[in-house]
Coordinates of C-alpha atoms in Angstrom, one line a residue:
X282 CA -2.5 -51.8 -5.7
X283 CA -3.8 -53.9 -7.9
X284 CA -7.2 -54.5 -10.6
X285 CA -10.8 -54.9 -10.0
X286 CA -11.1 -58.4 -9.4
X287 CA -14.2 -60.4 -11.9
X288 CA -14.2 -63.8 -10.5
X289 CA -15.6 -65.1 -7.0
X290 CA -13.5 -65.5 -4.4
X291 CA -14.0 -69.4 -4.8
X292 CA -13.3 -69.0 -8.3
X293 CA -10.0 -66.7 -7.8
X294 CA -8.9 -69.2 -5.2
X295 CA -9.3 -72.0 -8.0
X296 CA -8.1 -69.8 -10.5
X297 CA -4.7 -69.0 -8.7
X298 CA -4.3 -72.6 -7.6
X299 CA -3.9 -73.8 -11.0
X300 CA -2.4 -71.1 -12.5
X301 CA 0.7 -71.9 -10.1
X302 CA 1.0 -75.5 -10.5
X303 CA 1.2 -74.5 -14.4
X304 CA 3.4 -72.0 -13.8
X305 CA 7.3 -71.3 -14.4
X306 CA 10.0 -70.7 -12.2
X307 CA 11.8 -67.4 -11.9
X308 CA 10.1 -65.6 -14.9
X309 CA 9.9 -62.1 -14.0
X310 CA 7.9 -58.5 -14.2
X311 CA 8.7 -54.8 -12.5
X312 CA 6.1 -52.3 -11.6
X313 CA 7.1 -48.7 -11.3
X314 CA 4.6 -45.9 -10.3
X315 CA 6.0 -42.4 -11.3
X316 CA 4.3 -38.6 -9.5
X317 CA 3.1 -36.6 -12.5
X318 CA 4.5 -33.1 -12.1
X319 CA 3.6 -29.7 -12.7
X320 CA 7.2 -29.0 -14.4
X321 CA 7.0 -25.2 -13.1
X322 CA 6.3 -25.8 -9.7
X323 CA 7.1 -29.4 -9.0
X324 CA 3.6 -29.7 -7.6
X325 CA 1.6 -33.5 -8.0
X326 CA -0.7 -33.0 -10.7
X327 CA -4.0 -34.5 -11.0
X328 CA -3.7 -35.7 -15.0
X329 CA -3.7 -39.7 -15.2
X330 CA -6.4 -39.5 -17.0
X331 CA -4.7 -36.9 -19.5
X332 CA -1.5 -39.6 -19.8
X333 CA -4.3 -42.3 -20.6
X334 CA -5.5 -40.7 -23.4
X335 CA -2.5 -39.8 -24.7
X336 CA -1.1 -43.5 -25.4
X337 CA -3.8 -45.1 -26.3
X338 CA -2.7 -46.8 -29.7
X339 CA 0.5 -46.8 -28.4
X340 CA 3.2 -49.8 -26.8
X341 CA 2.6 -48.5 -24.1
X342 CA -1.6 -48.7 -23.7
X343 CA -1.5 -51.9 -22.5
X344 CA 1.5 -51.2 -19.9
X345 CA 0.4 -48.3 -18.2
X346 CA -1.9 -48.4 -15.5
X347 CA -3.7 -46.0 -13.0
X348 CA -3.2 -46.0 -9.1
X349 CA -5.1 -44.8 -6.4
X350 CA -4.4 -41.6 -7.0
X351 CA -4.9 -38.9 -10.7
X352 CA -0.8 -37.6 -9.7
X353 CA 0.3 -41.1 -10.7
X354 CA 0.8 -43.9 -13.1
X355 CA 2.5 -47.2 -13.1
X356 CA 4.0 -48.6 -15.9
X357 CA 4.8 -52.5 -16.4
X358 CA 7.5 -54.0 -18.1
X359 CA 5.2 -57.3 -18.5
X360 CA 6.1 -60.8 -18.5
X361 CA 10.2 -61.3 -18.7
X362 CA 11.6 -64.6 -19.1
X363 CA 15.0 -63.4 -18.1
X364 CA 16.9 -60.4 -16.0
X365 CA 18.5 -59.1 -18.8
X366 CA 15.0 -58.7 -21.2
X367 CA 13.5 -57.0 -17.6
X368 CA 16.6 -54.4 -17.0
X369 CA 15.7 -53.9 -20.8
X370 CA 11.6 -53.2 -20.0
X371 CA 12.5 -50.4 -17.4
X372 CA 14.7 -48.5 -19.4
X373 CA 12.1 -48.9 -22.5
X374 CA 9.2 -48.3 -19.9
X375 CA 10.9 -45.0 -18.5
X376 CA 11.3 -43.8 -21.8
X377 CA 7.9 -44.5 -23.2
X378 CA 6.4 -43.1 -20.4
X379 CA 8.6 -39.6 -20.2
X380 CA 7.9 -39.5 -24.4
X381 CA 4.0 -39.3 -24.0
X382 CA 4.3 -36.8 -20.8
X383 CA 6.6 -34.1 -22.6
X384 CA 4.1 -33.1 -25.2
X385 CA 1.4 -33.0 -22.3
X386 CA 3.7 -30.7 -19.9
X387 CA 4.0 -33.0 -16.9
X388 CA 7.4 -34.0 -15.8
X389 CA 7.6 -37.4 -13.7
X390 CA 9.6 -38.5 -10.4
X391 CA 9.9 -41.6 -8.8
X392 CA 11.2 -41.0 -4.8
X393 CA 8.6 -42.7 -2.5
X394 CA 6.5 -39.7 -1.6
X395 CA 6.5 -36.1 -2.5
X396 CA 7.7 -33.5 -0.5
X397 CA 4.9 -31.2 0.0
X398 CA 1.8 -31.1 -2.1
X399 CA -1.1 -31.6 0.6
X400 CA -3.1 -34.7 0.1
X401 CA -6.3 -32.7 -0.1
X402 CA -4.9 -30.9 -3.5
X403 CA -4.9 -34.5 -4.6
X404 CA -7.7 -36.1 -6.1
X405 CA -8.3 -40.1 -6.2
X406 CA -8.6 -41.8 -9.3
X407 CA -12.5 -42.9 -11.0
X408 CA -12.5 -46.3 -10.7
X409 CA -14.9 -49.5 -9.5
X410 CA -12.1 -50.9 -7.7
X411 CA -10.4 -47.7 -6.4
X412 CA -14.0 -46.3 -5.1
X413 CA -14.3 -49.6 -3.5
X414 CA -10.4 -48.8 -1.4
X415 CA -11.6 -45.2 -0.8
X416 CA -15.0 -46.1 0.5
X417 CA -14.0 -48.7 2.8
X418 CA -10.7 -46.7 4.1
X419 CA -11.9 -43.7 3.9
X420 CA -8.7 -41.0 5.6
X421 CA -6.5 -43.5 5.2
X422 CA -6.7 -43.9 1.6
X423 CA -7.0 -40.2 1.2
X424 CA -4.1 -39.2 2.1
X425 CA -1.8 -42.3 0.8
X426 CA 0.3 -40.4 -1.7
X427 CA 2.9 -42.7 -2.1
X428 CA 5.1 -44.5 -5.1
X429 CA 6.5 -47.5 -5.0
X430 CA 9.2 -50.3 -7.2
X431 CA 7.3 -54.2 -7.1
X432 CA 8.9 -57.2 -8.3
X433 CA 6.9 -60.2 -9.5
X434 CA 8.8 -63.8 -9.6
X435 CA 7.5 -66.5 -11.3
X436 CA 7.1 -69.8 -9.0
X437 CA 5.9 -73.3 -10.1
X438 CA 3.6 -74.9 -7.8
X439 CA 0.8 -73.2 -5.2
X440 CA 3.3 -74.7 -1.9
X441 CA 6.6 -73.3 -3.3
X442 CA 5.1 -70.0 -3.6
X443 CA 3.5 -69.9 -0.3
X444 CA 6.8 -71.1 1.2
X445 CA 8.7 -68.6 -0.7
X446 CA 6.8 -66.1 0.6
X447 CA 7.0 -67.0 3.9
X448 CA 10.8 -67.1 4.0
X449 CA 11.3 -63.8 2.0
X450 CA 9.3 -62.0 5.2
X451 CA 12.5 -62.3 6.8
X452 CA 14.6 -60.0 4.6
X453 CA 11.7 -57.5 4.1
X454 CA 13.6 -54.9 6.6
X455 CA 17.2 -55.1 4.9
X456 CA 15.2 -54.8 1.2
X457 CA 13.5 -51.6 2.4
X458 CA 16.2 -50.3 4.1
X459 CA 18.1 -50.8 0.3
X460 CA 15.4 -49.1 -1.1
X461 CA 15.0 -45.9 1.2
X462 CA 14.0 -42.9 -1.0
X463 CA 11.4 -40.8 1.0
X464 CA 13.0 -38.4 3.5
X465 CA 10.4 -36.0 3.3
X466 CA 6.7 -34.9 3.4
X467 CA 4.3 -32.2 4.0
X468 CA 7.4 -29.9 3.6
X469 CA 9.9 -31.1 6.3
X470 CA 12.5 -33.9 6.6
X471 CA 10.9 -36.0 8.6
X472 CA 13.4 -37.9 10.1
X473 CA 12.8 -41.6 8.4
X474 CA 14.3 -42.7 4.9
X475 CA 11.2 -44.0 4.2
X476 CA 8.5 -42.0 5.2
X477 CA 6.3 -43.5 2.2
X478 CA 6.7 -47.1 4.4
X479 CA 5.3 -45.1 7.8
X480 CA 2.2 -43.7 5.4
X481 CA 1.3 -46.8 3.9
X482 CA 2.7 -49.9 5.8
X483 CA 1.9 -48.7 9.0
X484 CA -1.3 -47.4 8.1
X485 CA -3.2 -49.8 5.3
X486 CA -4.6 -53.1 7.2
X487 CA -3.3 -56.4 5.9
X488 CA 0.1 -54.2 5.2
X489 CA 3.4 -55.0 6.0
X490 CA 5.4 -57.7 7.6
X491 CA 2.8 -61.0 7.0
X492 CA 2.7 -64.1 9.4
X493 CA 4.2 -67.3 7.9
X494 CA 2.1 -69.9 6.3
X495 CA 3.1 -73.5 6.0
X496 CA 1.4 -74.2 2.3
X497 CA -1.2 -73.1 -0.3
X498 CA -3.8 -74.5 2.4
X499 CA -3.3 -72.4 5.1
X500 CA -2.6 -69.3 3.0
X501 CA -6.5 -70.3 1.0
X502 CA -8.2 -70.9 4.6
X503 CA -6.6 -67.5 5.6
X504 CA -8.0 -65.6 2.3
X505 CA -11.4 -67.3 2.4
X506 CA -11.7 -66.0 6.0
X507 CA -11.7 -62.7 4.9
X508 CA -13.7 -63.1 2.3
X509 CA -16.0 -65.1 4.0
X510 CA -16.4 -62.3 7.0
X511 CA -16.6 -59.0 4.3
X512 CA -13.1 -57.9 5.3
X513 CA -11.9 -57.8 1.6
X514 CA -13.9 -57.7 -1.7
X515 CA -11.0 -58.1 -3.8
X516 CA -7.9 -60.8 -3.2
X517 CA -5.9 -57.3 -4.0
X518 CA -7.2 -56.0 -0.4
X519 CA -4.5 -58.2 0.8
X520 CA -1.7 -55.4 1.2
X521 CA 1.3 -57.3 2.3
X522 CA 4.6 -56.2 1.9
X523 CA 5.1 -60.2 0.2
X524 CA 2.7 -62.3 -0.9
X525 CA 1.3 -64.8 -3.2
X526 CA -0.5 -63.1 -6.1
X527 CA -4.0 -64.7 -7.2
X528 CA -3.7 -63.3 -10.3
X529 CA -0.6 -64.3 -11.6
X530 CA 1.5 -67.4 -10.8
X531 CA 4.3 -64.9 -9.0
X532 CA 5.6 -64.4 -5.5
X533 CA 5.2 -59.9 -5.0
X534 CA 7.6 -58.2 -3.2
X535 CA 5.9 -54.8 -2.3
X536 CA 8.3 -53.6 0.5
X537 CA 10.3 -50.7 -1.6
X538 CA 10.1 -47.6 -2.2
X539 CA 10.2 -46.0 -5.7
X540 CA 13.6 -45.4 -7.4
X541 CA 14.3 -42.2 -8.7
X542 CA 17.0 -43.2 -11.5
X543 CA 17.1 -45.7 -14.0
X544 CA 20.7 -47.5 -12.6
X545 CA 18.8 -47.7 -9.3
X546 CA 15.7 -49.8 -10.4
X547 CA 17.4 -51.8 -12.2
X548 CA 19.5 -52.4 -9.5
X549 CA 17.2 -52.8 -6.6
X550 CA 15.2 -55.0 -9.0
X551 CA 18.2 -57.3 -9.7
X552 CA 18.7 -57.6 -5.4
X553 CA 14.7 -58.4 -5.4
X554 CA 15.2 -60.8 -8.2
X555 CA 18.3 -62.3 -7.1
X556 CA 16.8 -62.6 -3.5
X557 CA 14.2 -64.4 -4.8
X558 CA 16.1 -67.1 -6.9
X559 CA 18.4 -67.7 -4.2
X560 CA 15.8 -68.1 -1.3
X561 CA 14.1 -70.3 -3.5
X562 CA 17.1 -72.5 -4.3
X563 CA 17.4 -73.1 -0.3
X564 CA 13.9 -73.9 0.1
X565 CA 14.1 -77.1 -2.9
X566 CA 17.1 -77.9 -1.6
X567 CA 16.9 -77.8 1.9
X568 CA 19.3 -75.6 3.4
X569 CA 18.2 -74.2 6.5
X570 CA 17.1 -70.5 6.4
X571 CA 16.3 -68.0 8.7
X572 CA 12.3 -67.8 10.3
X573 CA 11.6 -65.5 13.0
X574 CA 8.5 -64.2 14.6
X575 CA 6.8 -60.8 13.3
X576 CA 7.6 -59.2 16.7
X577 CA 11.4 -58.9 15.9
X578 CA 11.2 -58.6 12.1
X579 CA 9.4 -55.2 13.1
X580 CA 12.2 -53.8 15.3
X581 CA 14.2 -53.9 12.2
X582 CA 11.5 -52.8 10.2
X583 CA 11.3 -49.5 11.9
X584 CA 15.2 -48.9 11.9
X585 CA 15.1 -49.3 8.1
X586 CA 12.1 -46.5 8.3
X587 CA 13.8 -44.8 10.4
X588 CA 17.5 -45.2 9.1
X589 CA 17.8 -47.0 5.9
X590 CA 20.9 -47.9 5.1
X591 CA 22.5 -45.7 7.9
X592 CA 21.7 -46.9 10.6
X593 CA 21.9 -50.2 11.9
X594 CA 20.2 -53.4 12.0
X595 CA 19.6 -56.6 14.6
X596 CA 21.2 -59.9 13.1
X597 CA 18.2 -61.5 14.7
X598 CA 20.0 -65.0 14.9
X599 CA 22.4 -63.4 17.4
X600 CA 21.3 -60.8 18.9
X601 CA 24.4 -58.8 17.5
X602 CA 23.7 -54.8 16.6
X603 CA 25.3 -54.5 12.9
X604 CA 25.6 -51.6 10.2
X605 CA 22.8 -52.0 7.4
X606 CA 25.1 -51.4 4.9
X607 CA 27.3 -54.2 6.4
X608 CA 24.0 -56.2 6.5
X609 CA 23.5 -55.7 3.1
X610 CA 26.7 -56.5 1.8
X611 CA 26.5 -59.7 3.4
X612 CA 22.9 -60.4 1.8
X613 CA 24.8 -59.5 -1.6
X614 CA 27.6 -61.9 -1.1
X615 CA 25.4 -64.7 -0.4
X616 CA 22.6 -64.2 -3.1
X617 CA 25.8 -63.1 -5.6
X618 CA 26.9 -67.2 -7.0
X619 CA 23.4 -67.5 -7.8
X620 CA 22.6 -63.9 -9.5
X621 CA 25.5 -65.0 -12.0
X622 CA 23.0 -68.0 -12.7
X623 CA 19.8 -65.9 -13.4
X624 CA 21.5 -63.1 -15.0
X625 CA 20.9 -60.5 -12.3
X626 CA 24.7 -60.2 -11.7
X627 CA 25.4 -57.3 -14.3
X628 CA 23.4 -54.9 -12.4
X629 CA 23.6 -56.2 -8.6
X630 CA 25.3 -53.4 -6.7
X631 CA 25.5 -51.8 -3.4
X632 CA 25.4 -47.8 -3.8
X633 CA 27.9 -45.8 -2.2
X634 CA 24.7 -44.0 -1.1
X635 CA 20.7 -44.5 -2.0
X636 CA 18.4 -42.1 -2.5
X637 CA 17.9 -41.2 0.8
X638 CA 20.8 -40.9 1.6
X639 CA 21.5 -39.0 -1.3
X640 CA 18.7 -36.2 -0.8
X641 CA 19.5 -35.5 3.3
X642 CA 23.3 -35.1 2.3
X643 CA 21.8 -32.3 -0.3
X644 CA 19.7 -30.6 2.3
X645 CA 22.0 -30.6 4.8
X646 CA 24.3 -29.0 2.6
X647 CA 22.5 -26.2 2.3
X648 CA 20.2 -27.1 -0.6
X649 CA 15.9 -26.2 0.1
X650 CA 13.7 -29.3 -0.4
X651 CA 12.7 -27.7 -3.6
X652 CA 16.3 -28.1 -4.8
X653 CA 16.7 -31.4 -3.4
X654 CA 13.8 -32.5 -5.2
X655 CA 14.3 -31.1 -8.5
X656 CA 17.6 -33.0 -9.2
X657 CA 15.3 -36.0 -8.7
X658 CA 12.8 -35.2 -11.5
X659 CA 13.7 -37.6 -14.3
X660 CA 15.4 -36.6 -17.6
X661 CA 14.9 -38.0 -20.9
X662 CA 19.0 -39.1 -20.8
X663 CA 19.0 -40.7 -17.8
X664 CA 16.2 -43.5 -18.9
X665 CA 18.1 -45.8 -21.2
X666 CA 20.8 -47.8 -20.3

């Protein structure tokens, strides 16, 4: 969600604006927020501030971060200058994080929401910025227990990264369909693979699918309206499932949920990355790419919530009704020539089934949500690779 932002808006715009004309193409950083687990019950528990304390001195003080919400931390791998060195950062991150937990009794998990514990049993973290989302939300950042994978890419120049953003809106619904890992909540399957993108997306304002912006002008006229009429305090208010950053000189892809193994981050990060690269080699060199309006990205929006990568999506330039999974082997085979360029290749897969998939095949075999979920729960062996 981001951190309490110190400088005026005029001075963040400023800020922002130079750091991306300074800035470097296709470096790269992964966010992961992880539950925090009672390990007997597999309840959320409310102990950030216990993991806080307990790396503080450590590598990992200056990578881990709190969320809205005392069940979760994020970790960061930090600035990468290459895939490889990033894949690295998970599996380092993962482990760091799962090495100062043990000793505290908290086990971790990284699916997009958790199962069952109420949100009211969930307390929101003690924070300026955080008491600023709460106060001016109010139910609906209550009861936003959700967990999520983001991928920052490094763009040189304020108009790239605008346009990059722009044209990554239209593959938003094939990356969250990818990403599916939340079929259930408050006890039942609900029906969607991603049931954290129907808590958050549809519910946060300035969430979701954004409109297109033409350059860094239109984008700043668009963030000093809201500033100017008090609907955001901090540029991080902006909730969309892409956007520039005005922190960082990186284009953030926020559409996914949160991976529950190790091989899957690294592979959803390497399609995010990838993506990214490949979109932006069509935008310098002027290959024509897909734009359509918001109205139809959202109908396949909702049959990625709905069905991940089950069900089926619109090839929007046609009209034609395809497979998701189909879909997403052709987004594969197109970004692929250029993921052997960036690196990304190695670990650039499609799963024979996400995690979705993976935990409604177990239920409906027979195993309770409490089972399901439990073979989710990370283990120390299955963070490095």
């Amino acid at each position: 969600m981001g951190d309490e932002q110190r400088l005026s808006p005029d001075e963040q715009l400023a800020y922002a604006r130079e750091q991306f004309d300074e800035g470097t193409d296709l470096t790269l950083a992964v966010e992961e927020e992880f539950q925090l687990l009672d390990p007997e019950t597999l309840d959320l528990a409310n102990r950030y501030e216990d993991v806080e304390a307990a790396v503080r001195g450590t590598a990992l003080e200056e990578e881990l971060v709190g969320e809205l919400v005392s069940a979760e931390a994020e970790v960061r791998t930090g600035r990468c200058e290459t895939f490889e060195e990033a894949a690295a950062k998970v599996a380092e991150r993962r482990a760091q994080l799962l090495e100062a937990v043990e000793p505290l009794g908290i086990s971790l998990a990284a699916t997009g929401t958790h199962p069952w514990t109420p949100w009211k049993d969930v307390r929101l973290i003690d924070t300026v910025h955080y008491r600023r989302v709460a106060d001016a939300l109010q139910y609906v950042a209550w009861r936003n227990q959700t967990f999520v994978l983001h991928l920052h890419v490094g763009v040189r120049g304020a108009d790239r990264a605008v346009r990059l953003s722009s044209a990554l809106r239209n593959l938003l619904p094939e990356l969250l369909a990818y990403s599916a890992s939340s079929p259930f909540a408050e006890d039942v399957l609900t029906g969607l693979h991603s049931t954290r993108s129907q808590l958050f997306t549809r519910q946060f304002p300035r969430c979701g699918i954004p409109d297109e912006f033409a350059d860094w002008a239109e984008y700043e006229r668009y963030v000093r309206f809201l500033y100017e009429t008090r609907s955001i305090e901090e540029h991080t208010q902006i909730w969309w499932s892409v956007r520039p950053h005005l922190a960082f000189p990186t284009v953030e892809i926020r559409i996914c949920d949160g991976q529950p193994t190790l091989a899957e981050a690294q592979a959803l990060s390497a399609l995010l990355y990838a993506v990214a690269a490949r979109v932006l080699r069509a935008l310098d060199e002027g290959e024509p790419l897909p734009n359509h309006p918001r109205r139809l990205l959202e109908e396949n929006l909702w049959r990625a919530i709905r069905f991940g990568l089950a069900g089926d999506l619109i090839d929007l330039s046609t009209g034609d009704v395809i497979p998701a999974r189909a879909r997403l082997e052709q987004l594969v085979e197109w970004v692929a020539p250029v993921a052997e360029e960036v690196g990304a290749a190695p670990w650039l897969a499609m799963p024979a089934a996400n995690a979705a998939e993976r935990q409604i095949a177990r239920y409906r075999d027979g195993a309770s949500i409490r089972e399901v979920f439990a073979a989710e729960v990370l283990a120390r062996e299955g963070v490095r690779g």
